[in-house]
Coordinates of C-alpha atoms and ligand atoms in Angstrom, one line a residue:
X1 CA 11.3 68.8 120.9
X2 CA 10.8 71.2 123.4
X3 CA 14.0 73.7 124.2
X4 CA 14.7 72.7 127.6
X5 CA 15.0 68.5 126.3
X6 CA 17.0 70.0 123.4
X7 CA 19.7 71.3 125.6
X8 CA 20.0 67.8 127.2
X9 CA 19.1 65.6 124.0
X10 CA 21.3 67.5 121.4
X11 CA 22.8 64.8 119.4
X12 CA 26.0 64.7 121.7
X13 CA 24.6 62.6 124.5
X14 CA 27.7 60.1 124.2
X15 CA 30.8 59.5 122.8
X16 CA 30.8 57.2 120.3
X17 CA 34.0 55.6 120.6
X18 CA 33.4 54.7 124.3
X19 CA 30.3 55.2 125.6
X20 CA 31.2 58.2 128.1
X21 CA 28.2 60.3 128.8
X22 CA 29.3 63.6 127.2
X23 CA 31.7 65.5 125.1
X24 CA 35.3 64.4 124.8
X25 CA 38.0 67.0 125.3
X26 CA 40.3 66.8 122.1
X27 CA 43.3 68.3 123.5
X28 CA 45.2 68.6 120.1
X29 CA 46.4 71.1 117.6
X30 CA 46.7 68.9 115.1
X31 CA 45.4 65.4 113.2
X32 CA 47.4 62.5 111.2
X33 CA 46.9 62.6 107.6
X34 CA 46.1 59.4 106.5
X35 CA 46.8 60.4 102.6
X36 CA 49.6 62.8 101.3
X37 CA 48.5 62.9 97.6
X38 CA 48.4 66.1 96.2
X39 CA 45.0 68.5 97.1
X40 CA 42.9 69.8 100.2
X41 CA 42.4 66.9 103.0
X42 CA 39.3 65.1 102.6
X43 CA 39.5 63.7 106.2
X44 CA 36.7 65.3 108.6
X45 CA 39.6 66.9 110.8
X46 CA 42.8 68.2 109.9
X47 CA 44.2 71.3 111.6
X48 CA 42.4 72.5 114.6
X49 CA 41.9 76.5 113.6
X50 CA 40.0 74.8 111.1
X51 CA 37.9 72.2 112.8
X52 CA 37.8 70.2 116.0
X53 CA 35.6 67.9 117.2
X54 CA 35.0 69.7 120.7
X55 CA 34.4 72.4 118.7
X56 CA 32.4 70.4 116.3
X57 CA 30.2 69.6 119.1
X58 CA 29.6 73.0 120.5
X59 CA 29.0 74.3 116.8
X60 CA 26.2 71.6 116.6
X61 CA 24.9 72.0 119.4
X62 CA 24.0 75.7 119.4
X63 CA 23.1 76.0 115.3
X64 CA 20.2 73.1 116.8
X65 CA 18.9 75.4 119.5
X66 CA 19.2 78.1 117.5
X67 CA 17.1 77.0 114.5
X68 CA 20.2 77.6 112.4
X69 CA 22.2 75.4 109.7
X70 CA 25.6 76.2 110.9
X71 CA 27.4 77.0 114.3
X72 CA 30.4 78.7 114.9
X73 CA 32.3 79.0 118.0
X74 CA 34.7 81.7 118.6
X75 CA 37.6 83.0 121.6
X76 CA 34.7 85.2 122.7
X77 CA 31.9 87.3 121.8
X78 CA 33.7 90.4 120.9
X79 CA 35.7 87.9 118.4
X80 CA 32.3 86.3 116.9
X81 CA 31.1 89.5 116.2
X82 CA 34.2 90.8 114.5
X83 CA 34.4 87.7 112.5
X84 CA 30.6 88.4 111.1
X85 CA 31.4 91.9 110.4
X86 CA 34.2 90.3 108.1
X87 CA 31.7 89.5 105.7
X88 CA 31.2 93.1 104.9
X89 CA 33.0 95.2 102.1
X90 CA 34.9 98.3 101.8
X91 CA 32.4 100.8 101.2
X92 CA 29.2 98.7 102.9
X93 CA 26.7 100.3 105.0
X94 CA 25.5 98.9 108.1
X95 CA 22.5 99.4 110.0
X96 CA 22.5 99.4 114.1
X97 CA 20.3 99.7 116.6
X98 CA 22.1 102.2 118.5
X99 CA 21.8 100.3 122.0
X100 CA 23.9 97.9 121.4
X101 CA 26.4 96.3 123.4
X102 CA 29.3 99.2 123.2
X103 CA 32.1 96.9 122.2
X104 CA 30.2 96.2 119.1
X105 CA 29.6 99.5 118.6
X106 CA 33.6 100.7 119.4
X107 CA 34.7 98.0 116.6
X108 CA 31.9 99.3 114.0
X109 CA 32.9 102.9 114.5
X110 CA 36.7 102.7 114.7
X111 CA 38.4 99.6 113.5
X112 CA 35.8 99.0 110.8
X113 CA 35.3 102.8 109.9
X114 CA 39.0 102.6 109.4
X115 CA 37.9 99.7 106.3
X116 CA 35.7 101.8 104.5
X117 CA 32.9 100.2 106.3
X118 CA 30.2 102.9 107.5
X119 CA 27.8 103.0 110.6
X120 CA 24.2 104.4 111.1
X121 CA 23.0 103.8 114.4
X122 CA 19.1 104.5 115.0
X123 CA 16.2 103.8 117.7
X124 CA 15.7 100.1 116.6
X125 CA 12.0 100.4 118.6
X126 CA 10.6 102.3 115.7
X127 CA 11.6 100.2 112.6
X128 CA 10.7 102.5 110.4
X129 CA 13.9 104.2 111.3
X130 CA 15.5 101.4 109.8
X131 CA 14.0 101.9 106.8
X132 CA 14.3 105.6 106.2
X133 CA 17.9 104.7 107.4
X134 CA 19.0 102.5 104.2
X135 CA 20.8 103.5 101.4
X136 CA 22.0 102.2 97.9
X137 CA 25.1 100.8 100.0
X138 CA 23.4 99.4 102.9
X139 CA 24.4 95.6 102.9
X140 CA 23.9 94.3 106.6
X141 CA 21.2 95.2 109.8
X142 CA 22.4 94.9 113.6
X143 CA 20.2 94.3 116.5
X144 CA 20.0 93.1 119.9
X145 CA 16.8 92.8 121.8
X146 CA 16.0 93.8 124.7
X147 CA 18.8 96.1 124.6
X148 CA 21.7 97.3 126.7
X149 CA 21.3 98.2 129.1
X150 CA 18.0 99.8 129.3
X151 CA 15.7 96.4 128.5
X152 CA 14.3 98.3 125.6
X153 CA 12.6 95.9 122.8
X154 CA 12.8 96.2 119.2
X155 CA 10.3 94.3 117.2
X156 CA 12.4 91.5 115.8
X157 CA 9.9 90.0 113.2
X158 CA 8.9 93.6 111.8
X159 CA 12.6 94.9 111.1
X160 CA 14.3 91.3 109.9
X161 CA 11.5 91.6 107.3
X162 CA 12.6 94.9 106.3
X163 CA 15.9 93.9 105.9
X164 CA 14.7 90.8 104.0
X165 CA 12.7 93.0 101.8
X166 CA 16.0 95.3 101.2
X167 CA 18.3 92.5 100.6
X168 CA 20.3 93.0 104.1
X169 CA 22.3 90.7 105.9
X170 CA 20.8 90.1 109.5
X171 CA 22.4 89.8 112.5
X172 CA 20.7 89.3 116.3
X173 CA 22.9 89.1 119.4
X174 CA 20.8 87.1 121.2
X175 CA 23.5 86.8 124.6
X176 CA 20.5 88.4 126.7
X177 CA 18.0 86.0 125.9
X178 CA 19.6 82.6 124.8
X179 CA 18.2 80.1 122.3
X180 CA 16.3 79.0 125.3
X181 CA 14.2 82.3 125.3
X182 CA 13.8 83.3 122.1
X183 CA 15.1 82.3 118.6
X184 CA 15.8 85.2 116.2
X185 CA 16.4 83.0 113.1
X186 CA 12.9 82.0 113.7
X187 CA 12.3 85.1 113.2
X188 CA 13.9 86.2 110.5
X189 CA 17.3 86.5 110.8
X190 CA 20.4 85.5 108.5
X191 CA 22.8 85.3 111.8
X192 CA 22.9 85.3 115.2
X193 CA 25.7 86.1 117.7
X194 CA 26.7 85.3 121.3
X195 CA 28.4 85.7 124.6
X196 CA 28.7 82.4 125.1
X197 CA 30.7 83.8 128.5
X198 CA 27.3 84.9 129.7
X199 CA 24.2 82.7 130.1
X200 CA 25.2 80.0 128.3
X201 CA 28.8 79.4 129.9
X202 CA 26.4 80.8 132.9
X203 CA 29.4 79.8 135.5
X204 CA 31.7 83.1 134.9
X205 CA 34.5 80.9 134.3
X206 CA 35.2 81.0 130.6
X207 CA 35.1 83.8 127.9
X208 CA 33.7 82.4 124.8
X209 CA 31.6 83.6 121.3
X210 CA 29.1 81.8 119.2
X211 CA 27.6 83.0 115.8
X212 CA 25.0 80.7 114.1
X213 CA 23.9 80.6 110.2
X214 CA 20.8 80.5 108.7
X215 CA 21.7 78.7 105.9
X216 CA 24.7 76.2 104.8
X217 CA 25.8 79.1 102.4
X218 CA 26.3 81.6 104.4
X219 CA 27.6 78.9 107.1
X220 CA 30.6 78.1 104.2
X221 CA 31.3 81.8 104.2
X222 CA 31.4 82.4 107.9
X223 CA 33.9 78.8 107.9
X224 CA 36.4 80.7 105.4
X225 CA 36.6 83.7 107.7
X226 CA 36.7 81.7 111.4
X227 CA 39.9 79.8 109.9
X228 CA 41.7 82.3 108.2
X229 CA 41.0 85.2 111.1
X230 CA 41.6 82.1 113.8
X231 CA 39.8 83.5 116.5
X232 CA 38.8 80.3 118.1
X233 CA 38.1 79.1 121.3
X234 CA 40.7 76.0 123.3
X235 CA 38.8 72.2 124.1
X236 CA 38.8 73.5 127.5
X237 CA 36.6 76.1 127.0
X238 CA 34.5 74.8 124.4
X239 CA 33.6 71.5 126.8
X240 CA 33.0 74.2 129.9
X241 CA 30.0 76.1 127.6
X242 CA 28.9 72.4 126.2
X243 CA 28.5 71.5 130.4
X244 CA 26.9 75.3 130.8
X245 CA 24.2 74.9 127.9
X246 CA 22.6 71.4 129.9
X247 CA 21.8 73.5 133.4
X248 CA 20.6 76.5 131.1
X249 CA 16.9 75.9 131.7
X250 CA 16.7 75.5 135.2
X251 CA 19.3 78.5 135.8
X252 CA 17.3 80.7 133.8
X253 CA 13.9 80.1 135.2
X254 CA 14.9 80.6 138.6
X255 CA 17.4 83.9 137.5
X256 CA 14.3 84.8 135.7
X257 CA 12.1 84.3 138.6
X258 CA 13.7 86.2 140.8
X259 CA 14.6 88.9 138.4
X260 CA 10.5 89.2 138.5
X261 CA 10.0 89.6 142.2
X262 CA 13.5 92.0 142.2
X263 CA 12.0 94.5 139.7
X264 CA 8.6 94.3 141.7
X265 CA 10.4 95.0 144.5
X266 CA 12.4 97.9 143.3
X267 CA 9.5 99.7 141.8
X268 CA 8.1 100.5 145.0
X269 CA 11.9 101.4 147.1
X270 CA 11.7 105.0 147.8
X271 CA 14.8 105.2 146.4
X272 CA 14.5 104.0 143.1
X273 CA 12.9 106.2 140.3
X274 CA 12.8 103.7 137.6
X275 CA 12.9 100.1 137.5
X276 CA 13.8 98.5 133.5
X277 CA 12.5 95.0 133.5
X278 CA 10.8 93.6 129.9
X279 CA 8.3 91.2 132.7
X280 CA 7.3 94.4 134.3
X281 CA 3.9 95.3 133.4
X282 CA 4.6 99.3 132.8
X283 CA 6.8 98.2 130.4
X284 CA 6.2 100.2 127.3
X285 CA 6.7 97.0 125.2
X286 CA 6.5 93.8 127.0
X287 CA 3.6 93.0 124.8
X288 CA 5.8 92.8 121.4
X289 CA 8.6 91.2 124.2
X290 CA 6.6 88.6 124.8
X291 CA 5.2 88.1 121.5
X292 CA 8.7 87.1 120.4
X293 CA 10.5 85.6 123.5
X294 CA 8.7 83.1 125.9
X295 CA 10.4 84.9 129.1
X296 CA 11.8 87.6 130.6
X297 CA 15.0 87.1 131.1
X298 CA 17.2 87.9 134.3
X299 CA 18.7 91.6 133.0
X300 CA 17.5 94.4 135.2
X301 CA 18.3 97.9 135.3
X302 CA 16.9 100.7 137.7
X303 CA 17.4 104.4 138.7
X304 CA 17.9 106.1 141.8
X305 CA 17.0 109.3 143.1
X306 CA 20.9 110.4 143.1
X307 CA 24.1 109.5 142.1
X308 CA 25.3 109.4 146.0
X309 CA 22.4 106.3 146.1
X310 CA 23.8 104.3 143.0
X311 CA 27.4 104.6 144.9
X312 CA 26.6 103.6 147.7
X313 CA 25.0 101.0 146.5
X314 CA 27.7 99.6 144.9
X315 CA 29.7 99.9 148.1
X316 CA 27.3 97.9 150.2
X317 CA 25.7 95.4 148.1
X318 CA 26.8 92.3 149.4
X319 CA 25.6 89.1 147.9
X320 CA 25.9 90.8 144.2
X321 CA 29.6 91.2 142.9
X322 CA 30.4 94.5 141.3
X323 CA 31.2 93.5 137.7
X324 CA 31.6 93.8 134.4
X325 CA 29.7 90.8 132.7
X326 CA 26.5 89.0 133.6
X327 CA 24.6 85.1 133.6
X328 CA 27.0 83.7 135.9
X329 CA 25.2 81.7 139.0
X330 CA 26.1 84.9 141.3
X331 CA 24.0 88.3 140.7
X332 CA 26.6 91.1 138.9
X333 CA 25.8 94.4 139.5
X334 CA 27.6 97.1 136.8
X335 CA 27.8 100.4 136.0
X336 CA 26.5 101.2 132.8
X337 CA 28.3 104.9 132.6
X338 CA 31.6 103.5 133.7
X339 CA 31.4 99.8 132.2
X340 CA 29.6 98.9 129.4
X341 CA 29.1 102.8 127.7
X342 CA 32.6 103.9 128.6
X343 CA 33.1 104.5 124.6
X344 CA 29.5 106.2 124.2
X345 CA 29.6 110.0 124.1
X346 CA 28.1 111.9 126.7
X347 CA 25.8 113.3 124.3
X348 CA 24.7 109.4 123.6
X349 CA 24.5 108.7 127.0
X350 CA 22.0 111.4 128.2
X351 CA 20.1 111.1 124.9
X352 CA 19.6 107.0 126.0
X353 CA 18.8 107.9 129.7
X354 CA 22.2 105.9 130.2
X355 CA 22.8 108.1 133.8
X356 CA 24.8 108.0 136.3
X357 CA 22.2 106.8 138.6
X358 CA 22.0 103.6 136.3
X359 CA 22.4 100.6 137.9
X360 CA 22.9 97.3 135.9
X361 CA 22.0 93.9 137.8
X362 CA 22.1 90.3 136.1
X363 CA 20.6 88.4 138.6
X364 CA 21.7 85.1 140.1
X365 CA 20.7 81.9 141.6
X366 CA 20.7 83.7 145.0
X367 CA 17.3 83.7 146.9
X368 CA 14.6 86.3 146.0
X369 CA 14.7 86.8 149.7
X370 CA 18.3 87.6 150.6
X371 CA 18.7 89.7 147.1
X372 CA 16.0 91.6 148.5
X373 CA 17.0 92.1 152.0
X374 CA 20.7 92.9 150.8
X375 CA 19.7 95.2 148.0
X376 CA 17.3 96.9 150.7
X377 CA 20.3 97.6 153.3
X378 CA 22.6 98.5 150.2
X379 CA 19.2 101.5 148.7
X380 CA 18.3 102.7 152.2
Ligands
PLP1 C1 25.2 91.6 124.7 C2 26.7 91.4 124.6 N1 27.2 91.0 123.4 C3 28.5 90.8 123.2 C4 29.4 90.9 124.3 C5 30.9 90.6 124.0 O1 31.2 89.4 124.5 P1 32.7 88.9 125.1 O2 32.8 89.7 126.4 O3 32.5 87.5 125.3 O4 33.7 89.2 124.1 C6 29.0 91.2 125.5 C7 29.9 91.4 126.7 O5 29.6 91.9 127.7 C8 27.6 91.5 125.7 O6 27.0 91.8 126.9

C-alpha cells in the first residue's frame, strides 16, 4: 500500500465497539482489574503510563508508516529522544552528526555527560567520519537528514550500514521528513524519532514525540523505559496527531510545492546570498537526497547580504509567524542563531555557516503567490 492510503487505511479506521469512524478518546488514568490473584496483570490495559488504547493507536499507527515493529508515543520530542538515549550505559559512546537539532545535542552534552555517557559530534555528510570516529566504547549512532538548519544530507543507507557493521544502535530523527517522505528503518536503522508537534501534528496545536522500533526486542526495551521514565503524552493530544497524520499527504505536497517555487524565488532576490533547499538543483547533494526520500520537504533556509536584511525581515514578514517550531498549516519563520543554536558555541556556529543572516522558514499552506509577494516587500 502506497504511503498516502496508509495514513488513511492504518488499521484504526473504526472503533470497534461502535462503529465511529476514528479513534476513541480514552480519557482515563486507570482500568478495572478483572483478577486480583497474585502476579503482573494479564489484561491488555492496566495503568495508563503503561498503555492506553489512544496511545495504543497512535503507537500503531506510526511503527506501520514507519516500517517499524513497535511505536512509541511520548509528551514530546525532546522527551522521545531522552527516553532512547536511556538505553545507553555509563561509560557508552555515542556518535552524532553534529547538525542536529540543538536540544538533542544540549541533553547529550550536559545531562547525559553528567551519566558517564560521552559525545562525538562529526560532519555526518562524509561517513567515513563516522567511522574513523568509533571507538571500543562506541555503542549508539545519531543522525538527522537533511539537517538543521542548513538542509544538508547525510547518506542514510551508507552510515546505518557502518553502524550495522560496528554493532551500533541507530537512531534517525526523521521530524523533517516524515514517514511519508522517507523511511530510515528501510534504510537501516534500529530507531527512529519524532516531533510529532511538527509535520505530523502539522496544526501547531499540540507538543508531542514518537520513537519507532525496528524490532519487537528492542520495542520491549524501549516499553520498560517509556513506563518507568513516564514521559507520555494525554488522549487529547494523542487523538489530535492521530487526526494530523490523515491530512499529512496533501499538506505536505502542497508545503512542499511551494517550498520549491520559494527557494527558486529566493535564489534570484538581490538580497539573498544563499538559498538551502535539498529540491534545489545547486544543491551539493540532492542526488543522494533524493535517492533516499521521495521529496523535498518544506524546510528552507537562505542568507542575506546583511544582518540589517534578516531583521528586517523578521519585522515585516507578514503572512509567516516569527517562531520557534515548524509543519504547522501557517509558514514559521526562525532564527537559527537566536532559536534553535542558542546552546551551539560561536565557534560551532561560524564553523556550520549558522550566521546571523540565517533565516529559517517552514513553509505553509499559504499561496506560492502571496509568500512570494510578502517575502519580497519583507527582502527589499
Ligand atoms: C528536528 C527536531 N527534533 C526534535 C525536536 C524536539 O521536539 P519537541 O519540541 O516536540 O520536544 C525538534 C523541535 O524543534 C526538532 O526540530
Amino acid at each position: 500500500m502506497n504511503k498516502g492510503t496508509q495514513l488513511i487505511h492504518n488499521g484504526h479506521e473504526t472503533d470497534p465497539l461502535t462503529g465511529a469512524l476514528g479513534v476513541t478518546v480514552y480519557q482515563t488514568s486507570t482500568f478495572l482489574r478483572k483478577d486480583m490473584s497474585l502476579g503482573p496483570s494479564s489484561q491488555p490495559f492496566d495503568y495508563s503510563r503503561g498503555g492506553h488504547p489512544t496511545r495504543q493507536a497512535l503507537e500503531e499507527i506510526i511503527a506501520a508508516l514507519e516500517n517499524g515493529a513497535k511505536g512509541f508515543a511520548f509528551g514530546s520530542g525532546m522527551a522521545a529522544i531522552s527516553s532512547v538515549f536511556g538505553l545507553l550505559s555509563t561509560g557508552d559512546h555515542i556518535i552524532a552528526a553534529e547538525e542536529i537539532y540543538g536540544g538533542s545535542l544540549f541533553i547529550l552534552n550536559n545531562f547525559y555527560k553528567r551519566m558517564g555517557i560521552e559525545t562525538t559530534v562529526v560532519d555526518s555528510r562524509n561517513p567515513e567520519n563516522i567511522r574513523r570516529a568509533i571507538k571500543p566504547n562506541t555503542k549508539a549512532l545519531y543522525l538527522e537528514s537533511p539537517s538543521n538548519p542548513l538542509l544538508k544530507i547525510t547518506d542514510l543507507k551508507t552510515c546505518l550500514a557502518i553502524a550495522r557493521e560496528a554493532g551500533l544502535l541507530s537512531i534517525v530523527d526523521n521530524t523533517f521528513m516524515t514517514p511519508y517522505l522517507q523511511q530510515p528503518i528501510s534504510l537501516g536503522a534500529d530507531i527512529v524519532v519524532h516531533s510529532a508537534t511538527k509535520f505530523l501534528g502539522g496544526h501547531s496545536d499540540v507538543v508531542l514525540g514518537l520513537a519507532v522500533t525496528r524490532t519487537p526486542e528492542l520495542g520491549e526495551r524501549l516499553h520498560v523505559i517509556q513506563n518507568s521514565f513516564g514521559a507520555i503524552p494525554g488522549p487529547w493530544d494523542e487523538w489530535l496527531v492521530i487526526r494530523g497524520i490523515k491530512t499529512l499527504k496533501v499538506r505536505l505536497e502542497t508545503q512542499q510545492t511551494t517550498a520549491g517555487k520559494l527557494a527558486e524565488w529566493l535564489l534570484q532576490h538581490k538580497n539573498v546570498t544563499a538559498v538551502y533547499y535539498p529540491g534545489l538543483e545547486n544543491h551539493p547533494d540532492r542526488a543522494i537526497h533524493e535517492a533516499q526520500a521521495s521529496g523535498a520537504g518544506a524546510m528552507l533556509s537562505f542568507k542575506t547580504k546583511t544582518v540589517e536584511q534578516a531583521l528586517c525581515f523578521y519585522k515585516r514578514v507578514e503572512l509567516a509567524a516569527a517562531a520557534p517550531s515548524l509543519g504547522g498549516v501557517e509558514t514559521i519563520t526562525s532564527r537559527p542563531v537566536t532559536m534553535s543554536n542558542i546552546a551551539t558555541s560561536a565557534a560551532d556556529r561560524e564553523r556550520l555557516g549558522i550566521t546571523d543572516t540565517l533565516v529559517r522558514v517552514a513553509v505553509g499552506l499559504e499561496d506560492a503567490e502571496d509568500l512570494i509577494a510578502d517575502f519580497d516587500q519583507a527582502l527589499s
